[in-house]
Coordinates of C-alpha atoms in Angstrom, one line a residue:
M1 CA 1.9 -17.7 0.1
K2 CA 1.0 -19.1 -3.5
L3 CA 2.6 -17.6 -6.2
T4 CA 0.8 -18.0 -9.5
S5 CA 2.3 -18.2 -12.9
W6 CA 0.4 -16.9 -16.0
L7 CA 1.3 -17.9 -19.7
V8 CA -0.2 -16.1 -22.6
P9 CA 0.9 -15.3 -26.2
A10 CA 4.2 -13.5 -26.4
V11 CA 4.1 -12.6 -22.9
V12 CA 5.2 -14.2 -19.6
M13 CA 3.9 -12.9 -16.2
M14 CA 3.7 -13.7 -12.6
T15 CA 1.7 -11.9 -9.9
F16 CA 2.5 -11.6 -6.1
P17 CA -0.9 -11.7 -4.0
V18 CA -2.0 -8.6 -2.3
L19 CA -1.2 -9.0 1.2
F20 CA -4.1 -8.0 3.6
A21 CA -6.0 -6.6 0.6
G22 CA -10.0 -5.6 0.9
V23 CA -12.5 -6.4 -1.7
F24 CA -11.3 -5.7 -5.5
A25 CA -13.9 -3.5 -7.0
D26 CA -14.2 -3.8 -11.2
K27 CA -15.3 -0.2 -12.2
C28 CA -13.9 -0.5 -15.5
S29 CA -15.9 1.7 -18.3
A30 CA -16.4 0.7 -22.0
Q31 CA -13.0 0.8 -24.1
S32 CA -12.5 3.7 -26.6
S33 CA -9.6 4.9 -28.8
N34 CA -7.6 6.3 -26.1
D35 CA -8.2 3.2 -23.7
P36 CA -4.9 1.7 -22.3
N37 CA -6.4 -1.3 -21.8
R38 CA -7.1 -2.1 -25.7
P39 CA -4.8 -4.1 -27.4
P40 CA -1.2 -2.3 -28.3
S41 CA -2.1 -2.6 -32.1
A42 CA -5.3 -0.7 -31.6
Q43 CA -4.0 1.9 -29.7
N44 CA -3.2 5.5 -31.0
S45 CA 0.4 6.0 -30.1
S46 CA -0.5 9.8 -29.7
R47 CA -3.4 9.3 -27.5
A48 CA -3.9 12.0 -25.3
I49 CA -4.1 11.1 -21.3
P50 CA -7.6 11.8 -19.9
Q51 CA -8.1 15.1 -18.0
R52 CA -8.5 13.7 -14.7
A53 CA -5.3 11.5 -15.2
A54 CA -3.5 14.5 -16.1
T55 CA -4.2 16.3 -13.2
S56 CA -3.9 13.5 -10.3
A57 CA -1.5 10.9 -12.5
A58 CA 0.9 12.8 -14.4
Q59 CA 2.8 13.8 -11.2
K60 CA 6.4 15.3 -11.6
P61 CA 8.7 12.6 -11.5
S62 CA 10.6 12.4 -8.0
P63 CA 14.6 11.6 -8.1
G64 CA 15.0 8.4 -9.8
G65 CA 11.4 8.8 -11.2
P66 CA 10.3 6.8 -14.4
S67 CA 11.5 7.3 -18.1
G68 CA 11.2 5.3 -21.2
A69 CA 9.0 2.1 -20.9
E70 CA 8.9 2.6 -17.0
K71 CA 7.0 5.6 -17.7
I72 CA 4.8 3.9 -20.1
L73 CA 3.8 1.4 -17.7
F74 CA 3.2 4.2 -15.0
D75 CA 0.8 6.1 -17.2
Q76 CA -0.9 3.4 -18.5
L77 CA -1.5 1.9 -15.0
N78 CA -2.9 5.1 -13.9
E79 CA -5.1 5.8 -17.0
S80 CA -6.4 2.4 -16.2
R81 CA -7.1 3.4 -12.4
V82 CA -8.5 6.7 -13.8
L83 CA -10.8 4.8 -16.1
A84 CA -12.0 2.5 -13.3
G85 CA -12.9 5.5 -10.9
L86 CA -10.1 5.0 -8.7
S87 CA -7.2 7.3 -7.7
A88 CA -3.8 7.6 -9.6
L89 CA -1.0 6.0 -7.7
R90 CA 2.2 8.3 -6.8
W91 CA 5.5 7.4 -7.9
D92 CA 7.5 6.1 -5.1
A93 CA 11.4 6.1 -5.4
N94 CA 11.9 3.4 -2.9
L95 CA 9.5 1.0 -4.2
A96 CA 11.4 1.8 -7.4
T97 CA 14.7 1.1 -6.1
A98 CA 13.3 -2.5 -4.9
A99 CA 11.6 -3.3 -8.2
R100 CA 14.6 -2.4 -10.2
K101 CA 17.0 -4.6 -8.1
H102 CA 14.5 -7.5 -8.7
C103 CA 14.3 -6.9 -12.3
A104 CA 18.0 -7.0 -12.6
L105 CA 17.9 -10.5 -10.8
M106 CA 15.3 -11.5 -13.4
V107 CA 17.4 -10.6 -16.4
Q108 CA 20.5 -12.2 -14.9
H109 CA 18.5 -15.4 -14.5
E110 CA 16.5 -14.7 -17.6
A111 CA 13.4 -16.1 -15.8
L112 CA 10.5 -14.6 -14.0
S113 CA 10.2 -15.3 -10.2
H114 CA 9.1 -13.4 -7.1
Q115 CA 12.1 -14.7 -5.0
F116 CA 15.3 -16.0 -6.3
S117 CA 17.5 -18.6 -4.2
G118 CA 19.3 -16.4 -1.9
E119 CA 17.0 -13.4 -2.5
A120 CA 14.9 -11.8 0.4
G121 CA 11.3 -12.0 0.0
L122 CA 9.0 -8.9 -1.2
Q123 CA 8.3 -7.4 2.3
Q124 CA 12.1 -7.6 3.2
R125 CA 13.3 -6.3 -0.1
L126 CA 10.7 -3.2 0.4
N127 CA 11.7 -2.6 4.0
E128 CA 15.6 -2.7 2.9
A129 CA 14.7 -0.2 0.4
G130 CA 13.3 2.1 2.9
E131 CA 9.5 1.7 2.5
E132 CA 7.1 1.8 5.3
F133 CA 3.9 0.0 4.3
S134 CA 1.0 -2.2 5.4
V135 CA -0.2 -3.5 2.2
A136 CA 2.2 -4.7 -0.6
A137 CA 1.9 -6.6 -3.8
E138 CA 3.9 -7.3 -7.1
N139 CA 3.6 -7.8 -10.6
V140 CA 6.2 -9.3 -12.9
A141 CA 6.4 -10.0 -16.7
M142 CA 8.3 -10.1 -20.0
A143 CA 7.3 -9.2 -23.4
Q144 CA 8.4 -7.4 -26.3
T145 CA 7.0 -3.9 -25.4
A146 CA 5.6 -2.1 -22.3
E147 CA 2.2 -1.9 -24.2
E148 CA 1.8 -5.4 -24.4
I149 CA 2.9 -6.1 -20.7
H150 CA 0.2 -3.6 -19.4
Y151 CA -2.5 -4.8 -21.9
E152 CA -1.8 -8.7 -20.7
W153 CA -1.7 -7.5 -17.1
M154 CA -5.0 -5.8 -17.3
H155 CA -6.5 -9.1 -18.9
S156 CA -5.2 -11.5 -16.0
P157 CA -7.3 -11.5 -13.1
P158 CA -4.6 -11.5 -10.3
H159 CA -2.5 -8.8 -12.2
R160 CA -5.4 -6.6 -12.9
A161 CA -6.5 -7.0 -9.2
N162 CA -3.2 -5.5 -8.0
I163 CA -3.5 -2.8 -10.6
L164 CA -7.0 -1.9 -9.7
D165 CA -6.5 -2.4 -5.8
P166 CA -8.3 0.6 -4.2
Q167 CA -6.3 0.4 -1.2
L168 CA -2.7 0.8 -3.0
T169 CA -1.3 4.3 -2.7
A170 CA 2.0 4.0 -4.1
V171 CA 4.0 2.2 -7.1
G172 CA 7.7 1.7 -8.4
I173 CA 8.1 0.3 -11.7
A174 CA 11.4 -1.3 -13.4
T175 CA 11.8 -2.4 -16.8
M176 CA 15.3 -4.0 -18.3
P177 CA 16.1 -5.4 -21.6
G178 CA 17.0 -8.9 -21.4
S179 CA 17.6 -11.6 -24.1
K180 CA 14.1 -12.7 -24.7
G181 CA 12.4 -9.2 -24.5
V182 CA 11.8 -6.6 -21.9
F183 CA 11.5 -7.5 -18.3
A184 CA 9.3 -5.7 -16.0
V185 CA 8.4 -5.2 -12.1
Q186 CA 5.7 -3.4 -10.5
D187 CA 5.9 -3.1 -6.7
F188 CA 2.9 -1.7 -5.2
A189 CA 2.3 -0.6 -1.8
L190 CA -0.1 1.1 0.8
A191 CA 2.4 3.3 1.8
F192 CA 2.8 5.5 5.2
E193 CA 4.7 8.9 5.8
K194 CA 6.7 8.8 9.1
M195 CA 4.5 10.2 11.9
T196 CA 5.4 11.0 15.4
L197 CA 3.5 9.2 18.4
N198 CA 1.9 12.7 19.0
E199 CA 0.5 12.7 15.4
Q200 CA -0.7 9.1 15.6
E201 CA -2.4 10.0 18.8
E202 CA -4.1 13.1 17.4
K203 CA -5.5 10.7 14.5
I204 CA -7.1 8.5 17.0
R205 CA -8.6 11.4 19.3
E206 CA -10.0 13.1 16.1
L207 CA -12.0 9.9 15.8
I208 CA -13.0 9.5 19.2
S209 CA -14.3 13.2 19.3
A210 CA -16.4 12.4 16.1
M211 CA -18.1 9.8 18.3
G212 CA -19.0 12.3 21.0
V213 CA -16.4 11.4 23.5
R214 CA -14.0 14.1 25.3
T215 CA -10.4 13.2 24.7
A216 CA -7.6 14.2 27.2
D217 CA -5.1 15.8 25.1
N218 CA -3.3 18.0 27.2
P219 CA 0.4 16.0 27.6
E220 CA 0.5 17.4 31.0
R221 CA -2.6 15.7 32.1
T222 CA -1.9 12.5 34.2
Q223 CA -4.4 10.6 32.1
W224 CA -2.2 11.2 28.9
S225 CA 0.9 9.9 30.4
D226 CA -1.2 7.1 31.8
A227 CA -2.2 6.0 28.4
R228 CA 1.3 6.0 27.1
K229 CA 2.6 4.0 29.9
T230 CA -0.4 1.3 29.3
C231 CA 0.9 1.4 25.5
Q232 CA 4.3 0.3 26.5
M233 CA 3.2 -2.1 29.2
R234 CA 2.6 -6.2 28.2
D235 CA -0.1 -6.7 31.1
G236 CA -2.2 -4.1 33.3
Y237 CA -2.6 -0.6 33.0
A238 CA -1.5 2.8 34.5
G239 CA -3.8 5.0 36.4
K240 CA -7.5 4.7 37.4
A241 CA -9.2 3.9 34.1
T242 CA -12.7 2.5 34.1
Y243 CA -11.9 0.8 30.9
V244 CA -8.9 0.0 28.8
V245 CA -8.5 -0.8 24.9
R246 CA -5.4 -2.0 23.3
F247 CA -5.1 -2.3 19.6
E248 CA -2.7 -2.3 16.7
T249 CA -3.9 -1.0 13.2
A250 CA -2.4 0.0 9.7
D251 CA -5.6 1.9 9.1
L252 CA -5.7 5.5 11.3
S253 CA -8.9 6.5 9.3
K254 CA -11.1 4.4 11.7
L255 CA -11.4 2.9 14.9
P256 CA -11.5 -0.9 15.6
P257 CA -14.7 -2.5 16.6
G258 CA -13.6 -3.2 20.1
L259 CA -13.1 0.6 20.6
Q260 CA -16.2 1.6 18.6
K261 CA -18.6 -0.4 21.0
P262 CA -17.8 0.9 24.4
L263 CA -17.6 4.6 23.0
A264 CA -21.1 4.1 21.2
S265 CA -22.4 2.8 24.7
K266 CA -22.4 6.3 26.3
K267 CA -20.9 4.9 29.4
Y268 CA -17.9 6.8 29.3
A269 CA -17.2 10.6 29.2
A270 CA -13.7 11.2 28.3
A271 CA -10.8 9.2 26.8
A272 CA -7.0 9.5 27.0
V273 CA -4.8 8.1 23.9
G274 CA -1.3 6.8 24.3
A275 CA 0.7 5.5 21.2
C276 CA 4.1 3.7 21.5
V277 CA 6.3 1.9 19.0
P278 CA 5.1 -1.7 18.5
P279 CA 7.4 -4.5 18.9
N280 CA 9.4 -5.8 15.6
D281 CA 7.8 -8.5 14.3
N282 CA 10.3 -8.9 11.3
T283 CA 7.4 -8.8 8.5
G284 CA 8.4 -5.4 7.1
F285 CA 4.9 -4.1 7.8
T286 CA 4.2 -0.8 9.2
H287 CA 1.5 -0.7 12.0
F288 CA 0.5 1.5 14.9
H289 CA 0.2 0.5 18.5
F290 CA -2.2 2.2 20.8
A291 CA -3.7 2.0 24.2
V292 CA -7.1 3.9 25.0
L293 CA -8.2 4.6 28.5
L294 CA -12.0 5.2 29.3
Y295 CA -13.3 7.2 32.2

């Protein structure tokens, strides 16, 4: 995994590449006097947050929520996303915990890095903080003010790509004073709420039903238990299904092509969905494990 260092006047920055990211869409509108992407010297300190940002971005801080320079970066981050036509990110206390721990190390070392000697990598740090995620990214920087940091992040392609990644849903930010200026860390994620196996299965059943195939969703039905048993098996399958599809995914909003194709063939009248706990791959990423039996 390649780390890229960027040096600009008065600001030192580093960015951690987005993992498993989709295509980055740049939709920024023209700058205005209220645009957080303008140089700090050109910004109005009393600028109003755009209405859309006020309703979707200015959420009530959770325990351990942003304050001071952290809140400045959080607000400007979401203003930039809203101006680009993207959804605002929610503040995540777990991500903030990870960001603050790493920021303290940067201050201690008086240097920028995504991983110091003896420190865990980004994925493990987020996992240790209690975060469940399928995409992770990180920006780090040092400057004299938070406004300078955001401005330079937005004018550095890899940092800007993280800030405006449409896949991301949550962020935690840390800022701490150091001998050279303000150190800052933004930890991003496509975060997940904890879901039971039943809730995971229901998401997939809804998608299958939308393709016109009936689902066996009664837990007392043999097909339902066969699907769960199959999900837990390394080889073979339980029951008398005609076709079996196993898959892992981090996105419960769509079916994999390998399942869409047989469903679209109209050869099968019913499907049973079984979820199970995937084996731990030690990456820290959250993913869901399914078996779908077609009849």
